[in-house]
Structure formats: structure tokens, C-alpha cells
PDB file of C-alpha atoms in Angstrom:
ATOM      1  CA  MET A   1     -24.341  13.977 -26.826  1.00 50.00           C
ATOM      2  CA  LEU A   2     -22.617  15.654 -23.879  1.00 49.00           C
ATOM      3  CA  PRO A   3     -19.675  17.984 -24.611  1.00 59.00           C
ATOM      4  CA  MET A   4     -16.252  16.631 -23.584  1.00 61.00           C
ATOM      5  CA  THR A   5     -14.595  18.134 -20.537  1.00 71.00           C
ATOM      6  CA  HIS A   6     -10.901  19.041 -20.489  1.00 66.00           C
ATOM      7  CA  GLU A   7     -10.207  15.817 -18.530  1.00 70.00           C
ATOM      8  CA  ASP A   8     -12.144  13.791 -21.133  1.00 73.00           C
ATOM      9  CA  GLU A   9     -10.130  15.374 -23.926  1.00 78.00           C
ATOM     10  CA  GLU A  10      -6.856  14.574 -22.160  1.00 79.00           C
ATOM     11  CA  LEU A  11      -7.893  10.940 -21.660  1.00 79.00           C
ATOM     12  CA  ASP A  12      -9.086  10.707 -25.267  1.00 82.00           C
ATOM     13  CA  SER A  13      -5.737  11.999 -26.520  1.00 85.00           C
ATOM     14  CA  LEU A  14      -3.791   9.720 -24.153  1.00 84.00           C
ATOM     15  CA  VAL A  15      -5.687   6.602 -25.293  1.00 88.00           C
ATOM     16  CA  ARG A  16      -5.091   7.422 -28.972  1.00 87.00           C
ATOM     17  CA  LYS A  17      -1.362   7.955 -28.358  1.00 89.00           C
ATOM     18  CA  ARG A  18      -1.221   4.736 -26.346  1.00 88.00           C
ATOM     19  CA  ILE A  19      -2.872   2.725 -29.152  1.00 91.00           C
ATOM     20  CA  ARG A  20      -0.362   4.047 -31.673  1.00 90.00           C
ATOM     21  CA  ALA A  21       2.617   3.545 -29.320  1.00 89.00           C
ATOM     22  CA  LEU A  22       1.603  -0.053 -28.562  1.00 89.00           C
ATOM     23  CA  ARG A  23       1.134  -0.777 -32.282  1.00 89.00           C
ATOM     24  CA  VAL A  24       4.560   0.692 -33.123  1.00 90.00           C
ATOM     25  CA  ALA A  25       6.187  -1.200 -30.227  1.00 87.00           C
ATOM     26  CA  GLN A  26       4.864  -4.454 -31.721  1.00 86.00           C
ATOM     27  CA  GLY A  27       6.289  -3.466 -35.085  1.00 90.00           C
ATOM     28  CA  TRP A  28       2.849  -3.582 -36.703  1.00 91.00           C
ATOM     29  CA  SER A  29       1.596  -1.460 -39.565  1.00 91.00           C
ATOM     30  CA  LEU A  30      -1.841   0.169 -39.476  1.00 90.00           C
ATOM     31  CA  GLU A  31      -2.992  -2.593 -41.792  1.00 92.00           C
ATOM     32  CA  GLU A  32      -1.762  -5.371 -39.506  1.00 92.00           C
ATOM     33  CA  LEU A  33      -3.390  -4.013 -36.345  1.00 92.00           C
ATOM     34  CA  ALA A  34      -6.590  -3.187 -38.240  1.00 91.00           C
ATOM     35  CA  SER A  35      -6.742  -6.798 -39.425  1.00 92.00           C
ATOM     36  CA  ARG A  36      -6.149  -8.167 -35.913  1.00 91.00           C
ATOM     37  CA  ALA A  37      -8.840  -5.845 -34.485  1.00 91.00           C
ATOM     38  CA  HIS A  38     -11.315  -6.496 -37.338  1.00 90.00           C
ATOM     39  CA  LEU A  39     -11.374  -2.813 -38.303  1.00 90.00           C
ATOM     40  CA  SER A  40     -10.726  -1.128 -41.607  1.00 90.00           C
ATOM     41  CA  GLN A  41      -7.321   0.481 -41.984  1.00 91.00           C
ATOM     42  CA  SER A  42      -8.936   3.885 -42.534  1.00 90.00           C
ATOM     43  CA  SER A  43     -11.015   3.514 -39.345  1.00 89.00           C
ATOM     44  CA  LEU A  44      -7.920   2.689 -37.300  1.00 91.00           C
ATOM     45  CA  SER A  45      -6.036   5.608 -38.865  1.00 91.00           C
ATOM     46  CA  ARG A  46      -8.883   7.993 -37.940  1.00 90.00           C
ATOM     47  CA  ILE A  47      -8.972   6.573 -34.381  1.00 89.00           C
ATOM     48  CA  GLU A  48      -5.217   7.150 -33.939  1.00 89.00           C
ATOM     49  CA  ASN A  49      -5.399  10.641 -35.459  1.00 89.00           C
ATOM     50  CA  GLY A  50      -8.410  11.824 -33.438  1.00 85.00           C
ATOM     51  CA  GLN A  51     -10.696  12.068 -36.461  1.00 85.00           C
ATOM     52  CA  ARG A  52     -13.059   9.362 -35.245  1.00 83.00           C
ATOM     53  CA  ARG A  53     -14.869   9.118 -31.934  1.00 83.00           C
ATOM     54  CA  LEU A  54     -13.612   6.361 -29.626  1.00 82.00           C
ATOM     55  CA  ALA A  55     -16.249   3.674 -29.108  1.00 83.00           C
ATOM     56  CA  LEU A  56     -16.106   1.308 -26.132  1.00 83.00           C
ATOM     57  CA  ASP A  57     -16.533  -1.844 -28.227  1.00 84.00           C
ATOM     58  CA  GLN A  58     -13.655  -0.778 -30.489  1.00 86.00           C
ATOM     59  CA  LEU A  59     -11.446  -0.035 -27.478  1.00 88.00           C
ATOM     60  CA  VAL A  60     -12.139  -3.508 -26.060  1.00 89.00           C
ATOM     61  CA  THR A  61     -11.264  -5.092 -29.431  1.00 89.00           C
ATOM     62  CA  LEU A  62      -8.131  -2.950 -29.827  1.00 91.00           C
ATOM     63  CA  ALA A  63      -6.978  -3.723 -26.283  1.00 89.00           C
ATOM     64  CA  ARG A  64      -7.327  -7.447 -26.956  1.00 89.00           C
ATOM     65  CA  ALA A  65      -5.515  -7.165 -30.311  1.00 90.00           C
ATOM     66  CA  LEU A  66      -2.689  -5.226 -28.603  1.00 89.00           C
ATOM     67  CA  ASP A  67      -2.408  -7.886 -25.867  1.00 86.00           C
ATOM     68  CA  THR A  68      -3.424  -5.503 -23.107  1.00 86.00           C
ATOM     69  CA  THR A  69      -6.609  -4.780 -21.158  1.00 85.00           C
ATOM     70  CA  LEU A  70      -9.163  -2.007 -21.429  1.00 84.00           C
ATOM     71  CA  ASP A  71      -8.167  -0.878 -17.914  1.00 83.00           C
ATOM     72  CA  GLN A  72      -4.522  -0.517 -18.952  1.00 81.00           C
ATOM     73  CA  LEU A  73      -5.492   1.257 -22.158  1.00 82.00           C
ATOM     74  CA  VAL A  74      -7.481   3.951 -20.312  1.00 82.00           C
ATOM     75  CA  GLU A  75      -5.455   4.064 -17.061  1.00 78.00           C
ATOM     76  CA  THR A  76      -4.703   7.603 -15.901  1.00 71.00           C
ATOM     77  CA  ALA A  77      -3.671   7.195 -12.248  1.00 62.00           C
ATOM     78  CA  THR A  78      -0.392   9.048 -11.770  1.00 60.00           C
ATOM     79  CA  GLU A  79      -0.664  10.355  -8.223  1.00 60.00           C
ATOM     80  CA  ASP A  80       1.212   7.425  -6.615  1.00 64.00           C
ATOM     81  CA  ILE A  81       4.365   7.512  -8.715  1.00 68.00           C
ATOM     82  CA  VAL A  82       6.869   7.561  -5.834  1.00 74.00           C
ATOM     83  CA  SER A  83       6.670   5.107  -2.928  1.00 74.00           C
ATOM     84  CA  SER A  84       8.686   4.682   0.246  1.00 79.00           C
ATOM     85  CA  PRO A  85       9.947   1.323   1.488  1.00 80.00           C
ATOM     86  CA  MET A  86       8.752  -0.669   4.467  1.00 83.00           C
ATOM     87  CA  ILE A  87      11.864  -1.060   6.634  1.00 85.00           C
ATOM     88  CA  ASP A  88      12.645  -4.263   8.531  1.00 83.00           C
ATOM     89  CA  ALA A  89      15.592  -3.304  10.763  1.00 81.00           C
ATOM     90  CA  ALA A  90      15.775  -6.802  12.301  1.00 79.00           C
ATOM     91  CA  HIS A  91      16.597  -8.354   8.916  1.00 76.00           C
ATOM     92  CA  GLY A  92      18.427  -5.323   7.489  1.00 80.00           C
ATOM     93  CA  SER A  93      15.982  -5.050   4.612  1.00 83.00           C
ATOM     94  CA  MET A  94      13.699  -2.638   2.808  1.00 85.00           C
ATOM     95  CA  ARG A  95      10.667  -3.788   0.816  1.00 82.00           C
ATOM     96  CA  TRP A  96       8.552  -2.078  -1.826  1.00 81.00           C
ATOM     97  CA  LEU A  97       5.324  -3.417  -3.323  1.00 74.00           C
ATOM     98  CA  VAL A  98       4.881  -3.131  -7.080  1.00 76.00           C
ATOM     99  CA  LYS A  99       1.611  -1.225  -7.447  1.00 71.00           C
ATOM    100  CA  GLY A 100       0.970  -2.403 -10.994  1.00 68.00           C
ATOM    101  CA  ASP A 101       1.218  -6.031  -9.815  1.00 70.00           C
ATOM    102  CA  PRO A 102       0.343  -6.323  -6.107  1.00 66.00           C
ATOM    103  CA  GLY A 103       1.687  -9.880  -6.091  1.00 74.00           C
ATOM    104  CA  MET A 104       5.219  -8.628  -6.735  1.00 79.00           C
ATOM    105  CA  SER A 105       7.575  -7.064  -4.237  1.00 84.00           C
ATOM    106  CA  VAL A 106      11.103  -5.659  -4.417  1.00 89.00           C
ATOM    107  CA  VAL A 107      13.478  -6.187  -1.499  1.00 90.00           C
ATOM    108  CA  ARG A 108      16.860  -4.560  -0.815  1.00 93.00           C
ATOM    109  CA  GLN A 109      18.959  -6.342   1.783  1.00 92.00           C
ATOM    110  CA  ARG A 110      22.438  -6.167   3.269  1.00 93.00           C
ATOM    111  CA  MET A 111      23.954  -9.551   4.098  1.00 93.00           C
ATOM    112  CA  THR A 112      26.953 -10.260   6.275  1.00 93.00           C
ATOM    113  CA  ASP A 113      26.764 -14.023   6.960  1.00 93.00           C
ATOM    114  CA  PRO A 114      27.747 -16.751   4.498  1.00 93.00           C
ATOM    115  CA  PRO A 115      25.006 -19.136   3.361  1.00 91.00           C
ATOM    116  CA  PRO A 116      24.393 -22.048   5.760  1.00 86.00           C
ATOM    117  CA  ARG A 117      26.575 -25.125   5.236  1.00 80.00           C
ATOM    118  CA  ASN A 118      23.836 -27.451   6.451  1.00 82.00           C
ATOM    119  CA  PRO A 119      21.570 -28.420   3.504  1.00 78.00           C
ATOM    120  CA  ALA A 120      18.702 -28.844   5.972  1.00 81.00           C
ATOM    121  CA  ARG A 121      18.665 -25.046   6.397  1.00 85.00           C
ATOM    122  CA  MET A 122      18.041 -24.479   2.686  1.00 89.00           C
ATOM    123  CA  ARG A 123      14.449 -23.609   1.814  1.00 87.00           C
ATOM    124  CA  ALA A 124      12.126 -24.461  -1.068  1.00 87.00           C
ATOM    125  CA  HIS A 125       8.761 -22.874  -1.812  1.00 83.00           C
ATOM    126  CA  PRO A 126       6.633 -22.105  -4.876  1.00 85.00           C
ATOM    127  CA  GLY A 127       7.487 -19.089  -7.018  1.00 81.00           C
ATOM    128  CA  ARG A 128      10.390 -17.441  -8.813  1.00 82.00           C
ATOM    129  CA  GLU A 129      12.986 -14.975  -7.583  1.00 86.00           C
ATOM    130  CA  TRP A 130      15.285 -12.587  -9.396  1.00 90.00           C
ATOM    131  CA  LEU A 131      18.132 -10.779  -7.673  1.00 92.00           C
ATOM    132  CA  VAL A 132      20.979  -8.470  -8.548  1.00 95.00           C
ATOM    133  CA  VAL A 133      24.036  -7.880  -6.383  1.00 96.00           C
ATOM    134  CA  LEU A 134      24.471  -4.150  -5.776  1.00 96.00           C
ATOM    135  CA  SER A 135      27.796  -4.420  -3.926  1.00 96.00           C
ATOM    136  CA  GLY A 136      30.116  -7.124  -2.657  1.00 97.00           C
ATOM    137  CA  THR A 137      29.812 -10.781  -3.610  1.00 97.00           C
ATOM    138  CA  ALA A 138      26.880 -13.070  -2.831  1.00 96.00           C
ATOM    139  CA  VAL A 139      26.830 -16.851  -2.823  1.00 96.00           C
ATOM    140  CA  LEU A 140      23.715 -18.601  -4.064  1.00 94.00           C
ATOM    141  CA  MET A 141      23.351 -22.214  -3.022  1.00 93.00           C
ATOM    142  CA  LEU A 142      20.915 -23.913  -5.392  1.00 91.00           C
ATOM    143  CA  GLY A 143      20.404 -27.608  -4.765  1.00 87.00           C
ATOM    144  CA  HIS A 144      23.911 -29.109  -4.731  1.00 87.00           C
ATOM    145  CA  ARG A 145      25.398 -26.244  -6.781  1.00 90.00           C
ATOM    146  CA  ARG A 146      27.165 -23.109  -5.554  1.00 92.00           C
ATOM    147  CA  PHE A 147      27.127 -19.870  -7.570  1.00 95.00           C
ATOM    148  CA  ARG A 148      29.195 -16.745  -6.926  1.00 96.00           C
ATOM    149  CA  VAL A 149      27.202 -13.651  -7.909  1.00 96.00           C
ATOM    150  CA  GLU A 150      29.327 -10.512  -8.049  1.00 96.00           C
ATOM    151  CA  ALA A 151      28.355  -6.815  -8.119  1.00 95.00           C
ATOM    152  CA  ASN A 152      26.105  -6.005 -11.085  1.00 94.00           C
ATOM    153  CA  GLN A 153      25.474  -9.682 -11.832  1.00 94.00           C
ATOM    154  CA  ALA A 154      21.955 -11.075 -11.547  1.00 95.00           C
ATOM    155  CA  ALA A 155      20.495 -14.501 -10.846  1.00 93.00           C
ATOM    156  CA  GLU A 156      17.011 -15.840 -11.501  1.00 91.00           C
ATOM    157  CA  PHE A 157      15.821 -19.203 -10.273  1.00 88.00           C
ATOM    158  CA  PRO A 158      12.748 -21.311  -9.457  1.00 84.00           C
ATOM    159  CA  THR A 159      12.312 -21.370  -5.698  1.00 86.00           C
ATOM    160  CA  MET A 160      11.060 -24.962  -5.597  1.00 88.00           C
ATOM    161  CA  MET A 161      14.769 -25.829  -5.856  1.00 89.00           C
ATOM    162  CA  PRO A 162      16.235 -25.812  -2.308  1.00 91.00           C
ATOM    163  CA  HIS A 163      18.216 -22.591  -2.018  1.00 91.00           C
ATOM    164  CA  ALA A 164      20.089 -20.249   0.298  1.00 92.00           C
ATOM    165  CA  ILE A 165      21.876 -16.936  -0.183  1.00 93.00           C
ATOM    166  CA  GLY A 166      24.666 -15.354   1.823  1.00 94.00           C
ATOM    167  CA  ALA A 167      27.704 -13.098   1.603  1.00 96.00           C
ATOM    168  CA  GLU A 168      31.268 -14.033   0.645  1.00 95.00           C
ATOM    169  CA  GLY A 169      34.396 -12.187   1.786  1.00 94.00           C
ATOM    170  CA  GLY A 170      32.534  -9.361   3.527  1.00 95.00           C
ATOM    171  CA  PRO A 171      29.130  -7.711   3.421  1.00 95.00           C
ATOM    172  CA  CYS A 172      27.080  -7.653   0.245  1.00 96.00           C
ATOM    173  CA  GLU A 173      23.905  -5.901  -0.724  1.00 96.00           C
ATOM    174  CA  ILE A 174      21.275  -7.400  -3.002  1.00 95.00           C
ATOM    175  CA  LEU A 175      18.078  -6.247  -4.646  1.00 94.00           C
ATOM    176  CA  GLY A 176      15.559  -9.031  -5.165  1.00 91.00           C
ATOM    177  CA  ILE A 177      12.233  -9.267  -6.975  1.00 88.00           C
ATOM    178  CA  PHE A 178       9.768 -11.823  -5.666  1.00 82.00           C
ATOM    179  CA  ASP A 179       6.584 -13.012  -7.320  1.00 79.00           C
ATOM    180  CA  ARG A 180       3.459 -13.608  -5.220  1.00 75.00           C
ATOM    181  CA  ASP A 181       4.279 -17.254  -4.416  1.00 73.00           C
ATOM    182  CA  ALA A 182       7.900 -16.550  -3.501  1.00 71.00           C
ATOM    183  CA  ARG A 183       6.831 -13.667  -1.238  1.00 65.00           C
ATOM    184  CA  ARG A 184       4.317 -15.904   0.531  1.00 64.00           C
ATOM    185  CA  GLY A 185       7.049 -18.508   1.027  1.00 61.00           C
ATOM    186  CA  HIS A 186       9.205 -15.911   2.757  1.00 61.00           C
ATOM    187  CA  GLN A 187       6.324 -14.705   4.913  1.00 56.00           C
ATOM    188  CA  ARG A 188       5.699 -18.269   6.114  1.00 53.00           C
ATOM    189  CA  GLU A 189       9.400 -18.653   6.879  1.00 51.00           C
ATOM    190  CA  GLY A 190       9.176 -15.738   9.284  1.00 47.00           C
ATOM    191  CA  GLY A 191      10.798 -12.865   7.434  1.00 45.00           C
ATOM    192  CA  ASP A 192       8.822 -11.003   4.793  1.00 41.00           C
ATOM    193  CA  GLY A 193      11.355 -10.669   2.020  1.00 42.00           C
ATOM    194  CA  ASP A 194      14.076 -12.003   4.314  1.00 43.00           C
ATOM    195  CA  THR A 195      16.681 -13.558   2.071  1.00 46.00           C
ATOM    196  CA  GLN A 196      19.552 -13.734   4.527  1.00 42.00           C
ATOM    197  CA  GLY A 197      20.715 -17.269   5.069  1.00 48.00           C
ATOM    198  CA  HIS A 198      17.974 -18.891   3.024  1.00 44.00           C
ATOM    199  CA  SER A 199      16.414 -16.521   0.497  1.00 46.00           C
TER     200      SER A 199
END
């Protein structure tokens, strides 16, 4: 058996803390998680306390019982914590990708125009969007309904419903989160993350 390096020891300690934290977050006792993972309560206690060597098969079982993956349980990458936005000056927007879920993106955009009055200019595409108004007042047209969304209010909606977003009574700034399908819909419409006038 090879001796553990300092990095191995740090990972070992991190995984044990993560197992315990995930168990506590679920509100489960040692007994409950042990039962779900088909381990004895004493074995799980020794795993959490560092008194028992971590075995790969047990980690796989524990990850499954904790509703996570082995990769997430042993993940250590911390070098890319801070990211800078991609700036689209033409649409007045900034976009960030969510590294933990490459299908997601976050877009910040300043809007000055009201939503289009012509229903033909409303768009529909697969996916879901969530947005929060950072300043000003936005108007969300969703099908035949009109919603005023004021600063610090959020809206979430399925994008298969024809929709459009614009400003009311002056400029507004929004922060939107797009899933993979919604982002693709925007890319096909000609503005990656462009929400102005149509979302």
C-alpha cells in the first residue's frame, strides 16, 4: 500500500467532510444514510470520522445514496472560481457561462425599448428562463398577458409560450438565467442571450 501524499490527505479529508455535510443537509441521521447506502452505522461513522479507509465501491454507493455523483463527491477544482463576462456591445449585454453546468448561461442586459406591440415579433423556443430586474421596470409579454416586473422582482417562465421583454418608463437592467435550450433559441434568433425586444 502506497503512503498518502499531502494532496491525497487533503482530498480524503474533504470527501469525508462532504459526505457528512450532505447527510446533515438532507436531515438524515447516520443510521438513515447507512441504511440507504447498505452500510452498517458504525462503518459510516468511521468513514465520516477518518477511522476507516475510503473504498471506491463505498464512495460510489454513498454518492448514489446522497443523490450526487462520484465526480461531485471528489471534485477539487478550485482554480477557476472567478470568471469574466463575454461582452456584446451591440445588444448591451454581458454573458457568463455556468462552469458547473455548461448548458446554463447568465446574461445581464440593459433595455431601453418597450416590448414590441406586434404579437408576430414575440418568440417561442424550447427551454426555461429566469430573470430578475436589477433596476427600473421591465414588461414581460407572455402569450396574451402583460406582466410588470419591478426592481428586485423575478419572473420564471417556459419559453415555448410566445414572449417578449422590454423596458417601461425608462431604461431597465435585468439579469437572466437561461437553460441550454433557451440559450440555443436565442442563438438561432441572432443574439446570444439577447433578450431585448423578444427575450
